Short mmCIF file of C-alpha atoms in Angstrom, two decimals:
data_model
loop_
_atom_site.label_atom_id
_atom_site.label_comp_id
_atom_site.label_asym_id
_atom_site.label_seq_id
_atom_site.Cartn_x
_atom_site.Cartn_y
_atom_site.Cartn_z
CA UNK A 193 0.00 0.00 0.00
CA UNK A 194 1.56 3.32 -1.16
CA UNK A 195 0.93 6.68 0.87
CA UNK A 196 2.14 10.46 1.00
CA UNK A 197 3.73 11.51 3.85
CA UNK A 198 5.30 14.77 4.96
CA UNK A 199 8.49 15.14 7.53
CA UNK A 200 10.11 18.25 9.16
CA UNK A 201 13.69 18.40 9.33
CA UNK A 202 14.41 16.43 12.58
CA UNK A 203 16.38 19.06 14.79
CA UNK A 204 12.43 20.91 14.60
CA UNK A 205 11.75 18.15 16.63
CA UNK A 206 10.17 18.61 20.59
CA UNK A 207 12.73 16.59 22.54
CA UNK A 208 16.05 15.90 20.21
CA UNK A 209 17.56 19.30 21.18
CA UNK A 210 18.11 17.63 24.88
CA UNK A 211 20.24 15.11 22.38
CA UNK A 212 22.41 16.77 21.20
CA UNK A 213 21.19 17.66 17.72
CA UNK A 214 21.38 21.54 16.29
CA UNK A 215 17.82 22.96 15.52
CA UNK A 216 16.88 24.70 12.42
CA UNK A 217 14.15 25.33 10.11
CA UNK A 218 11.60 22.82 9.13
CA UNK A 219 12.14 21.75 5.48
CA UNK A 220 9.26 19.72 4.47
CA UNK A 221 10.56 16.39 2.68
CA UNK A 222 7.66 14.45 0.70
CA UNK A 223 7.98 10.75 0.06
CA UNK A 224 6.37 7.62 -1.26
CA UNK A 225 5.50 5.71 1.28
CA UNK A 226 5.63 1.13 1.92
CA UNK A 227 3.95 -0.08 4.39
CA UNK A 228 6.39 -1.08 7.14
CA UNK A 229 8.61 1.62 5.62
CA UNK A 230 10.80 3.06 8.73
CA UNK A 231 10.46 6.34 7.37
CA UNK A 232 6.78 6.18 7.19
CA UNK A 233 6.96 6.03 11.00
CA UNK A 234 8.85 8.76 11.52
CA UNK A 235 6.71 11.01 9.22
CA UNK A 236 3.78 9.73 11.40
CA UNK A 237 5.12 9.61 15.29
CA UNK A 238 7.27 12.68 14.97
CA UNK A 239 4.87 14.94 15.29
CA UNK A 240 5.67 18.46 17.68
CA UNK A 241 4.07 17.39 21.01
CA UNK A 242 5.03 19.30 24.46
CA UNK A 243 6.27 16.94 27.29
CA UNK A 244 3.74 15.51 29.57
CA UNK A 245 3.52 17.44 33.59
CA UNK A 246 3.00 15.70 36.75
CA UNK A 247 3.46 12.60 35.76
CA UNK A 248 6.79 10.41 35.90
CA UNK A 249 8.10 7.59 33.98
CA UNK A 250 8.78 4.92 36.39
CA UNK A 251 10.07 2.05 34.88
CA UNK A 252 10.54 0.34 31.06
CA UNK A 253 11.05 -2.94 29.94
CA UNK A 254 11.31 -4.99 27.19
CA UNK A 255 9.94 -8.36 25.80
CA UNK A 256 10.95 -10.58 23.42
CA UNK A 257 9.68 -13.02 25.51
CA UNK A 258 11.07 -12.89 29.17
CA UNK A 259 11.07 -9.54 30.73
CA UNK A 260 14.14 -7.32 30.09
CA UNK A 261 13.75 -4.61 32.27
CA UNK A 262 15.64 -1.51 31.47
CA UNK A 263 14.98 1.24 33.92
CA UNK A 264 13.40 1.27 36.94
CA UNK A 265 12.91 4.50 39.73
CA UNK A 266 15.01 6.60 36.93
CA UNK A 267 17.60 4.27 37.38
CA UNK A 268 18.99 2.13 34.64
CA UNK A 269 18.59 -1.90 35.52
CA UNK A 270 21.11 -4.23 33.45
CA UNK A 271 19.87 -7.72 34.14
CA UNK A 272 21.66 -9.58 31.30
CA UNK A 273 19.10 -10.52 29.32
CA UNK A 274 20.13 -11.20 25.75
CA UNK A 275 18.08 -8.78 23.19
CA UNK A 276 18.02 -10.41 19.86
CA UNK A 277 18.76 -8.47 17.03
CA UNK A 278 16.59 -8.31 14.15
CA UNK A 279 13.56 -9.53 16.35
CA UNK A 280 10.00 -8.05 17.05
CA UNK A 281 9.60 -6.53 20.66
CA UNK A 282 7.08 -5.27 22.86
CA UNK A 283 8.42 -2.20 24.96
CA UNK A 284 6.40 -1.42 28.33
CA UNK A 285 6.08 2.07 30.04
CA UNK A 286 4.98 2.51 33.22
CA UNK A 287 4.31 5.82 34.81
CA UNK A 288 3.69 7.23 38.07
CA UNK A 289 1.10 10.59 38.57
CA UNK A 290 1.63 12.99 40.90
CA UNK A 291 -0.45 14.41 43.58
CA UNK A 292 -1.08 17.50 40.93
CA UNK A 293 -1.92 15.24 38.08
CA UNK A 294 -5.62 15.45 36.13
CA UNK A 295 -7.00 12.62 34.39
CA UNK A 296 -6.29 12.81 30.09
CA UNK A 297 -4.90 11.31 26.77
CA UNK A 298 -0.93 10.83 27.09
CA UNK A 299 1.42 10.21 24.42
CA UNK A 300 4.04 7.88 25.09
CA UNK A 301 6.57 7.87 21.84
CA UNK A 302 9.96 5.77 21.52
CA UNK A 303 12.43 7.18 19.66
CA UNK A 304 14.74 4.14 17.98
CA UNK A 305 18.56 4.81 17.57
CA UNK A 306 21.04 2.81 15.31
CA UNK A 307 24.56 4.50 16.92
CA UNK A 308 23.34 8.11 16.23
CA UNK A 309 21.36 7.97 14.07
CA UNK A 310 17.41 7.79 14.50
CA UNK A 311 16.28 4.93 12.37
CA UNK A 312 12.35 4.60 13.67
CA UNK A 313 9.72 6.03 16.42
CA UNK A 314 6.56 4.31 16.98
CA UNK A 315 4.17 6.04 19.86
CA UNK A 316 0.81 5.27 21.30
CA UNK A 317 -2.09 7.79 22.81
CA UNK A 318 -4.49 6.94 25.34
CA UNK A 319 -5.82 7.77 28.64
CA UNK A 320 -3.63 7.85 31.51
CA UNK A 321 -5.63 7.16 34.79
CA UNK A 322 -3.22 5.96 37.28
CA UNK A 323 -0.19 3.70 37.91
CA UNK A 324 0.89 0.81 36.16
CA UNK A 325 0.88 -2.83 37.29
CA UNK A 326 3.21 -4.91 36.76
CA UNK A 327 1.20 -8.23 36.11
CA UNK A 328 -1.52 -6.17 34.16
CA UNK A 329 -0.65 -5.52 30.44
CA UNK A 330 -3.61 -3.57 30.28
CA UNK A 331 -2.29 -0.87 33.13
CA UNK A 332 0.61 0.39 31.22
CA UNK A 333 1.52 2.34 27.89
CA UNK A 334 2.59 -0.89 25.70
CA UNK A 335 4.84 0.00 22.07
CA UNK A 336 5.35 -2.34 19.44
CA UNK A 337 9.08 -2.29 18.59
CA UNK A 338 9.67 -3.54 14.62
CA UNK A 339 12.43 -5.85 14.02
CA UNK A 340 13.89 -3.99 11.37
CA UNK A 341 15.06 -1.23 13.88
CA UNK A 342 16.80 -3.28 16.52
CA UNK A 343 20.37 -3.62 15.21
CA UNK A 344 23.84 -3.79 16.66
CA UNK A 345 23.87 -0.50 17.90
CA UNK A 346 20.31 -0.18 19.19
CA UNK A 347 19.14 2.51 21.24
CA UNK A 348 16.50 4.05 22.70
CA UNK A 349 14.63 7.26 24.32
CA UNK A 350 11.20 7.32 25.85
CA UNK A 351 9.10 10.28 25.56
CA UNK A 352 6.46 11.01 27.78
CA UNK A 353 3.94 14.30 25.69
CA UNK A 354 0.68 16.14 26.39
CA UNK A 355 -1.35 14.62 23.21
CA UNK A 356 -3.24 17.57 22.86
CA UNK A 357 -0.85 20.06 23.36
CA UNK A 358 0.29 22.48 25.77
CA UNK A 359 -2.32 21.82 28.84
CA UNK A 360 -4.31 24.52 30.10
CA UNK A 361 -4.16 24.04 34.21
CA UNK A 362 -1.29 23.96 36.43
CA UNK A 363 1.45 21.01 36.58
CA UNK A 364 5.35 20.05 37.82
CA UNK A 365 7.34 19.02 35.29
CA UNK A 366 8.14 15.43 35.83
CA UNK A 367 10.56 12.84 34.52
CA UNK A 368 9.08 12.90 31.00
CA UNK A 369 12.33 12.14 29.20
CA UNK A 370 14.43 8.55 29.69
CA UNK A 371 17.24 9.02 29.69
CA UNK A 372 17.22 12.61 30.41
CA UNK A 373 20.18 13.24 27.74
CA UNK A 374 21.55 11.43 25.12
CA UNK A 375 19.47 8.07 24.55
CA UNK A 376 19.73 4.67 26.77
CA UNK A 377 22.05 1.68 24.75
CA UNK A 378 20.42 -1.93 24.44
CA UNK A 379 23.47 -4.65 23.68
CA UNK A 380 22.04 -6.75 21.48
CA UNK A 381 23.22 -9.99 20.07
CA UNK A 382 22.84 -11.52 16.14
CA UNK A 383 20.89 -15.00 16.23
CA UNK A 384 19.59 -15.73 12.69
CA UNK A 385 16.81 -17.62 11.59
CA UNK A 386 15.57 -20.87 12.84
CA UNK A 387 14.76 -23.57 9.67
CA UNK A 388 12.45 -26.48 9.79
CA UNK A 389 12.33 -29.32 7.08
CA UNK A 390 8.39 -30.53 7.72
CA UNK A 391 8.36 -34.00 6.61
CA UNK A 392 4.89 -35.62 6.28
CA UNK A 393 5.31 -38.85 7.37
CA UNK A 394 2.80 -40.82 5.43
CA UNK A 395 1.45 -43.70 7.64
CA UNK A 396 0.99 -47.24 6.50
CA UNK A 397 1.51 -49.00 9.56
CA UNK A 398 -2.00 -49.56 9.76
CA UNK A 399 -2.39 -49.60 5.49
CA UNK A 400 -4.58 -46.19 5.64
CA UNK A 401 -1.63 -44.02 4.16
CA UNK A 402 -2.98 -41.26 6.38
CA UNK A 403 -0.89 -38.07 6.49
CA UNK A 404 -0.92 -35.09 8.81
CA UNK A 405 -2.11 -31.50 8.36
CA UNK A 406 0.73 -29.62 6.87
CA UNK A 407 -1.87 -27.33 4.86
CA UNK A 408 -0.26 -23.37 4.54
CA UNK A 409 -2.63 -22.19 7.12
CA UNK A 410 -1.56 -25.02 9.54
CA UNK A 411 2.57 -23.94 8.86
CA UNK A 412 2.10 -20.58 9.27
CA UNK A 413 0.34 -21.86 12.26
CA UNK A 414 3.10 -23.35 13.45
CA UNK A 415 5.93 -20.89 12.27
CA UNK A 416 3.90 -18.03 14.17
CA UNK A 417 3.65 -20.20 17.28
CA UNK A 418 7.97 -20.71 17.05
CA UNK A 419 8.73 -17.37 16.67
CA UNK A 420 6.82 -16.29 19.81
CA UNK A 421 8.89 -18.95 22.03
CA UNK A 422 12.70 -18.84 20.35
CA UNK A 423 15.05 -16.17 19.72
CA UNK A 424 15.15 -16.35 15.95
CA UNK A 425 14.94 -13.54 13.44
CA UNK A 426 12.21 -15.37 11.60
CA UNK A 427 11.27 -19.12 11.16
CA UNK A 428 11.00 -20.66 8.50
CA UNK A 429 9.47 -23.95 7.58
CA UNK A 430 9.98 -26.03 4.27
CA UNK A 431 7.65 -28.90 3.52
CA UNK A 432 8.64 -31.47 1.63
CA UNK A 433 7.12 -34.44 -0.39
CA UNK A 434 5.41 -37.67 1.86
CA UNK A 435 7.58 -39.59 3.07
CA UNK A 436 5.78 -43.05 3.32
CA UNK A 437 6.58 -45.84 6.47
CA UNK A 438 5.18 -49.54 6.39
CA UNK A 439 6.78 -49.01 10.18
CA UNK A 440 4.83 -46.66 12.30
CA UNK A 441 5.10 -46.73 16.06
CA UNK A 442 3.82 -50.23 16.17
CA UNK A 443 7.11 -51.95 15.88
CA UNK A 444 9.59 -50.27 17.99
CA UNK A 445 7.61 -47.51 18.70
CA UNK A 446 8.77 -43.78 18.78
CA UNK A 447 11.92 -44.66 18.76
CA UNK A 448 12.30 -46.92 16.20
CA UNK A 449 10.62 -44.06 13.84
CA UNK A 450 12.91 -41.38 14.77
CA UNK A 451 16.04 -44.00 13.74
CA UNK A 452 13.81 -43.95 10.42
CA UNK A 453 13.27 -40.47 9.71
CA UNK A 454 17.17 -39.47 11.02
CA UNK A 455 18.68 -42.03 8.60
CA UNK A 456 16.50 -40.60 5.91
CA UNK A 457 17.77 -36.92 6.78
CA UNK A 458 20.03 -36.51 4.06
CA UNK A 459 18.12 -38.37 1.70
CA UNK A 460 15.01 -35.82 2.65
CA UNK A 461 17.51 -33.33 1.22
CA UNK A 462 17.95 -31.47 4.47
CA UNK A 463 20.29 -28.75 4.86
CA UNK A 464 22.75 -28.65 7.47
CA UNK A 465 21.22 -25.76 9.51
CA UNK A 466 17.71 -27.33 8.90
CA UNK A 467 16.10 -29.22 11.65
CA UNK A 468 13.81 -32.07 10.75
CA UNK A 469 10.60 -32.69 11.78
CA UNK A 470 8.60 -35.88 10.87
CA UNK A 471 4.62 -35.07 11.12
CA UNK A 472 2.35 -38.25 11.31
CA UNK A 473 -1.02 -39.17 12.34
CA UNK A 474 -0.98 -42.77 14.17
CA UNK A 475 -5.01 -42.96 14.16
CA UNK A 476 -5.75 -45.86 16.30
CA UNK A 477 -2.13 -47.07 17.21
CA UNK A 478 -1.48 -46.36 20.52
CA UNK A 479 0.86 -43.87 21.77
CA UNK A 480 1.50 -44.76 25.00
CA UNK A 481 0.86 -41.47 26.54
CA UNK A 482 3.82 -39.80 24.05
CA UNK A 483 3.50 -37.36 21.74
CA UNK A 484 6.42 -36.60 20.17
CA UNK A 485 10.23 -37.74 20.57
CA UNK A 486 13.91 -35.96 19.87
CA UNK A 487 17.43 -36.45 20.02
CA UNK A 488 19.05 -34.24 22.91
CA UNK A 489 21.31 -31.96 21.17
CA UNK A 490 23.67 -32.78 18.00
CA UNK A 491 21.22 -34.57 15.65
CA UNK A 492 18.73 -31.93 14.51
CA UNK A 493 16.11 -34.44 13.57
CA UNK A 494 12.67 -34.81 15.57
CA UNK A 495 9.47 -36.30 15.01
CA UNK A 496 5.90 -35.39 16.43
CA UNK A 497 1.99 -35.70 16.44
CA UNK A 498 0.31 -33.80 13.74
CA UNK A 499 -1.28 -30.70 15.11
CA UNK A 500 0.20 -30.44 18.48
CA UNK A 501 2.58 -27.17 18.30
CA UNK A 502 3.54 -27.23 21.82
CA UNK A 503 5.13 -30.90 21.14
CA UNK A 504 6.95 -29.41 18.16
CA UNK A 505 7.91 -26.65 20.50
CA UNK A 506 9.44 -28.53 23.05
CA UNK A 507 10.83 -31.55 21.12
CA UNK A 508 13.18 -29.22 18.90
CA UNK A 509 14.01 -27.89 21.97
CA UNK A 510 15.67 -31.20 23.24
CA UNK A 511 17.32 -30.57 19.45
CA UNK A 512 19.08 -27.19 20.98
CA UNK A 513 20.30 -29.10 23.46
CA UNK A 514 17.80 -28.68 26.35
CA UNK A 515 16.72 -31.05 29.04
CA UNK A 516 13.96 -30.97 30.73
CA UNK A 517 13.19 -28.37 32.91
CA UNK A 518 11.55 -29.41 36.33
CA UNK A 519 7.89 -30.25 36.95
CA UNK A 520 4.88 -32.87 36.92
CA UNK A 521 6.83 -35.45 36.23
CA UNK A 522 9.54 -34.69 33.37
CA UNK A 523 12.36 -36.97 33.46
CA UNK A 524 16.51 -36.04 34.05
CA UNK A 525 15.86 -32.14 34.68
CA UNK A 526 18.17 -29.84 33.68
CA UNK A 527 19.85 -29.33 37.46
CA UNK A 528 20.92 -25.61 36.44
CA UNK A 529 17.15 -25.03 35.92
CA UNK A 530 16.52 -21.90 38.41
CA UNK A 531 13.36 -22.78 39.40
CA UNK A 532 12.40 -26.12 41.23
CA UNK A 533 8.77 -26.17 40.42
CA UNK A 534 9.65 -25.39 36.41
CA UNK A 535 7.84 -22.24 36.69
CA UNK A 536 9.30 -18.98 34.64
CA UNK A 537 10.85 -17.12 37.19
CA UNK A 538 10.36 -14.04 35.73
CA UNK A 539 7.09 -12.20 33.77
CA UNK A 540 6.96 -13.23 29.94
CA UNK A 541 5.03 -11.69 27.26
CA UNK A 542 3.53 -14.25 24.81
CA UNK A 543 3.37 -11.93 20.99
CA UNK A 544 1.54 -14.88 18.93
CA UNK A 545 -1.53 -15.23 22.13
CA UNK A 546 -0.78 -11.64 23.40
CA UNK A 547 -0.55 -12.90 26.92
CA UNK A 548 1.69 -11.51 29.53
CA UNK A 549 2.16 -14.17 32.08
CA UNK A 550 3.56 -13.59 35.77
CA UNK A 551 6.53 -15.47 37.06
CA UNK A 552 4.72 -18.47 38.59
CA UNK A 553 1.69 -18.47 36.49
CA UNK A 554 3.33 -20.53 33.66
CA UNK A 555 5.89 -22.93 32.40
CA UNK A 556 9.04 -23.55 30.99
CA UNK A 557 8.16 -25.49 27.23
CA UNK A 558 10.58 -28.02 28.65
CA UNK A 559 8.93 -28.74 31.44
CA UNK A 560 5.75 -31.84 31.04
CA UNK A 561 3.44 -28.88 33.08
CA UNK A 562 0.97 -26.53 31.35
CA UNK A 563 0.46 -23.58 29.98
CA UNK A 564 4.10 -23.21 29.02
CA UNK A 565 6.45 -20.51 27.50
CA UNK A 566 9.92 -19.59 27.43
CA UNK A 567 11.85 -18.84 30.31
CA UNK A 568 14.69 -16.69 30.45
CA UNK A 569 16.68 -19.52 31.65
CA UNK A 570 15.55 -21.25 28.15
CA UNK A 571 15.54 -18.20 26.35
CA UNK A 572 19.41 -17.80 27.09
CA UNK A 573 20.56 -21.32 25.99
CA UNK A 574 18.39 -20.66 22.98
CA UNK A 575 19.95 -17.49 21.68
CA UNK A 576 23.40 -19.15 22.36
CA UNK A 577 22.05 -22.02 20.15
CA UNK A 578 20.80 -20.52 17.20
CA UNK A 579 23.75 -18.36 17.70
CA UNK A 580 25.73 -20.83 16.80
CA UNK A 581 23.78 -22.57 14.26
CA UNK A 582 23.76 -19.81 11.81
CA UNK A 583 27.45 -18.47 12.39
CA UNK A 584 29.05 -22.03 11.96
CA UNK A 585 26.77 -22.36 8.54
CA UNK A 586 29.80 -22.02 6.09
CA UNK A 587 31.72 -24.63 7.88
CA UNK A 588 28.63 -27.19 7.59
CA UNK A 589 28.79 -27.06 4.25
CA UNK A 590 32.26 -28.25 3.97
CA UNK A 591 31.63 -32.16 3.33
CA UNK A 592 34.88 -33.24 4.27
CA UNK A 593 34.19 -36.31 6.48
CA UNK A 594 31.95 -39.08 6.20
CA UNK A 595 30.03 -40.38 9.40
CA UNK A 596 27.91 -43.89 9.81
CA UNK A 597 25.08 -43.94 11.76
CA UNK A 598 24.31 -46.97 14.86
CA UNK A 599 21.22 -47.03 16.20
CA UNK A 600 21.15 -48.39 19.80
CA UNK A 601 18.63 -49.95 21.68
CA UNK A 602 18.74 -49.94 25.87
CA UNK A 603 20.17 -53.63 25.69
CA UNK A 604 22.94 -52.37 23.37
CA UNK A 605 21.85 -53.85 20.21
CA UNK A 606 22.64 -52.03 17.44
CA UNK A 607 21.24 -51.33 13.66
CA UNK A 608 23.37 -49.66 10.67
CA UNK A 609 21.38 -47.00 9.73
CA UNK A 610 22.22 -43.89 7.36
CA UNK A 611 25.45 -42.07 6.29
CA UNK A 612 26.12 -37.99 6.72
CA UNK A 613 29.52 -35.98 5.97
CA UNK A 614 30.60 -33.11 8.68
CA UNK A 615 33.43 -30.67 8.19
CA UNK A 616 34.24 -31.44 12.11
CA UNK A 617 32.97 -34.02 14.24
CA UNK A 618 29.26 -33.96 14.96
CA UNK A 619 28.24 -32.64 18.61
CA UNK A 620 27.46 -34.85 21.08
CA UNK A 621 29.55 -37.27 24.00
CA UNK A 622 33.18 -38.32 22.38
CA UNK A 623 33.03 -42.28 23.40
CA UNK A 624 35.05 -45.11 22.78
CA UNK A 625 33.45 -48.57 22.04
CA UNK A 626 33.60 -52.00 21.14
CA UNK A 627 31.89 -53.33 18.17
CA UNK A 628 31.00 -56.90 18.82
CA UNK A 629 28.95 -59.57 16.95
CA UNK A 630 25.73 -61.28 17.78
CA UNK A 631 27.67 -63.49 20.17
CA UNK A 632 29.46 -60.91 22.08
CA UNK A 633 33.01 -61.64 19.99
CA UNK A 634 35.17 -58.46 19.51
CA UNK A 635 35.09 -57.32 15.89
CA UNK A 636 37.28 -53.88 16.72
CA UNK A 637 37.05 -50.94 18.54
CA UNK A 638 36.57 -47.12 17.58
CA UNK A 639 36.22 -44.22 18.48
CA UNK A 640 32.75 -42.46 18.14
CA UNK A 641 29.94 -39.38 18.72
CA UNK A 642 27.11 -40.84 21.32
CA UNK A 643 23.89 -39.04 21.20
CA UNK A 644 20.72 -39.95 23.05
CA UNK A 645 16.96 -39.03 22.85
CA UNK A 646 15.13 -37.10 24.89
CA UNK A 647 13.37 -40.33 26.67
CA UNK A 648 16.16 -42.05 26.96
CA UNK A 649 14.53 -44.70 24.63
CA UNK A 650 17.43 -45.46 22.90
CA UNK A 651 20.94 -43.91 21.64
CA UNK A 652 22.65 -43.14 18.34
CA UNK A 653 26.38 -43.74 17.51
CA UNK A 654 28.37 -42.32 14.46
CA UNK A 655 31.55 -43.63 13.97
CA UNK A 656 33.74 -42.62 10.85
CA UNK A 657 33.15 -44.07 7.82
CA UNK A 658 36.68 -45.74 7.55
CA UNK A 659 35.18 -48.27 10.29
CA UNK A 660 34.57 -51.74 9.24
CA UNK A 661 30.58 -52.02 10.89
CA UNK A 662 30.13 -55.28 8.54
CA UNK A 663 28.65 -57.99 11.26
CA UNK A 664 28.27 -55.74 13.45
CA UNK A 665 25.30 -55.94 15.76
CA UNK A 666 25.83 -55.33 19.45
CA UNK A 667 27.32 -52.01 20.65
CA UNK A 668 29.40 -51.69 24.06
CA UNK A 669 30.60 -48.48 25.39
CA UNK A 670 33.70 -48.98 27.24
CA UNK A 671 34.84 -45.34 28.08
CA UNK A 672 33.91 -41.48 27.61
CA UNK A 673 36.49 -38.93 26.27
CA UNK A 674 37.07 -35.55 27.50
#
């Protein structure tokens, strides 16, 4: 959608001169105008406004999903919490009236900084009637932060303005300006995009060939309900062709599946920064109670129930590397997990339900309680993970060494299952075993990459192609390497 819109010079601007910046005469500039276009927001939210009296600003924080709070009591709070560049955020402003203050429409504007330059400003106006609450979204002045303006050098300054200009009774001048000069410097770190290979798993376990939902509407579904929990730029999701299985979860259940679908990986033309996901409908087979299964960390390959987006959630989660977190009955919890109970710790605002949730009134996704969402515990890990993902991408692509996949069962019998080539060794425990025959005899030993799933149903070992597996059919680990 195309617009015209009009914007003064910005040193004509109510507020910048307490920046720094050298007023002069408004020069009107008009433009064409995108939607999304940062410029369009200026033109729109830069409007000359006088700063709000008797009223304070109190506190501001930011969510991308756990709380970042950035100033509270005029003070400026660094708690750590990793921003991620490139990534949608919901600022909060909370304000304080004093004893001289009269009901009315505020404006509350933030002014977006890239170094010094102002990239953006987005701003709200409503009625102000009191203080804000913490645990009530609804109670404070709430500002939609794009994406597109929170970079490496991303700043900000909060505005506090009389919407209808000057006001006509008498008032204090608050603290309508944060920070009072120059503007308030968010570190922010680069994460990338998170990629999903959907892999309709067509079912023929029970001779129905059923398949799951992977309709448009149900992927953007799903991509919508990922970005609101992990720290990714976007997320993208790629479905590809059936994949049909005679298999199912009949014989050998959810773990013999996910062997399937993670010897197929290659073969389902994944890239090396894409995590798998095999969709199926089981109709009548039982499930046993599970609904999805993943290997913890190393093998980006998980499978899942069609529909269930919470399962997806939290089984490509074990894929980052994540345990459990603690509560109703989730097995081998992660033992740095803050929280004993598996509650967040800490508010969290929800973008895809629009929910703000208080500290104890939800759920880490790794925990087995409900309703969940991301924790800053889990939110940390995460950005350190996709991190990771996308900066190593060039050195993925390297296929330099060849890797054989053994599937393990809890007995320690083993099945050959797919090949894969890694320009370094593939994460997961460095182990060294002995490859032995039906009947226990030695074949030889090696040196290999153990990675387990999340249920501890069963284990995977690659060893390098250059070992002999022929015969082989029982799997003994003998020692773990540092």
């Amino acid at each position: 959608m195309h617009s015209t819109r009009s914007l003064l010079a910005l040193g004509s601007l109510v507020g910048l001169a307490s920046l720094g910046l050298t007023a002069c005469a408004p020069t009107p500039v008009t433009f064409e105008c995108l939607d999304d276009d940062p410029l369009c927001s200026l033109a729109e939210n830069l409007e000359t406004l006088p700063p709000a009296v008797s009223v304070d600003i109190q506190a501001i924080a930011l969510y991308q999903t756990a709380e970042k709070v950035l100033m509270e009591d005029g003070e400026a709070v660094d708690d750590g919490l990793s921003v991620a560049e490139g990534r949608d955020a919901l600022l909060r402003v909370f304000l304080s009236p004093a004893d001289t203050y009269e009901e009315r429409d505020l404006a509350v504007r933030a002014l977006i900084y890239q170094g010094e330059d102002l990239v953006d400003a987005v701003m709200v106006k409503e009625a102000f009637l009191g203080g804000g609450d913490w645990d009530d979204l609804g109670s404070t002045f709430n500002l939609e932060i794009p994406g597109r303006s929170i970079g490496s050098d991303f700043g900000l300054v909060v505005e506090v303005l009389e919407s209808q200009g000057e006001v006509s009774f008498p008032g204090i001048q608050g603290l309508n300006t944060w920070p009072e000069e120059g503007w308030a410097a968010v570190e922010t770190t680069r994460t990338g995009p998170l990629r999903i290979l959907m892999v309709p798993i067509q079912y023929d376990a029970d001779g129905s060939g059923r398949l799951p939902n992977t309709s448009d509407e149900e992927m953007d579904r799903f991509a919508a309900d990922f970005y609101a929990h992990y720290p990714a730029t976007e997320v993208e999701i790629e479905v590809t062709e059936p994949y049909s299985t005679a298999n199912g979860i009949r014989n050998g259940g959810f773990s013999g599946l996910l062997n399937e679908v993670t010897a197929q990986r290659d073969a389902l033309g994944a890239d090396p920064d894409q995590y798998v996901y095999g969709i199926f409908d089981p109709g009548s087979d039982p499930t046993g109670g599970t609904a999805g299964l993943c290997w913890v960390g190393g093998v980006m390959v998980c499978i899942g129930l069609t529909g269930q987006t919470g399962t997806a959630i939290h089984e490509v989660g074990h894929a980052h590397g994540r345990l459990h977190s603690p509560g109703c009955g989730a097995g081998d919890p992660d033992p740095a997990y803050p929280e004993s109970d598996g509650t967040l710790g800490t508010r969290a605002y929800n973008s895809y339900l629009g929910t703000l949730y208080g500290s104890t009134e939800a759920y880490d996704f790794m925990s087995y309680c409900g309703p969940t969402f991301t924790s800053a515990h889990t939110w940390e890990s995460l950005v350190t993970r996709v991190k990771g993902i996308n900066d190593t991408l060039a050195s993925y692509g390297q296929e330099s060494i060849e890797w054989q996949m053994l599937f393990v069962d809890a007995a320690g019998n083993s099945e050959l299952g797919g090949r894969s080539w890694y320009a370094q060794a593939p994460a997961g425990q460095a182990v060294h075993v002995l490859l032995l025959d039906a009947d226990g005899v030695v074949l030889s030993r090696a040196d290999a990459v153990l990675n387990e799933q999340d249920h501890a149903l069963g284990s995977m070992l690659r060893v390098p192609a250059w070992v002999d597996l022929d015969g082989v059919e029982r799997v003994q680990v003998v020692s773990l390497q540092q």
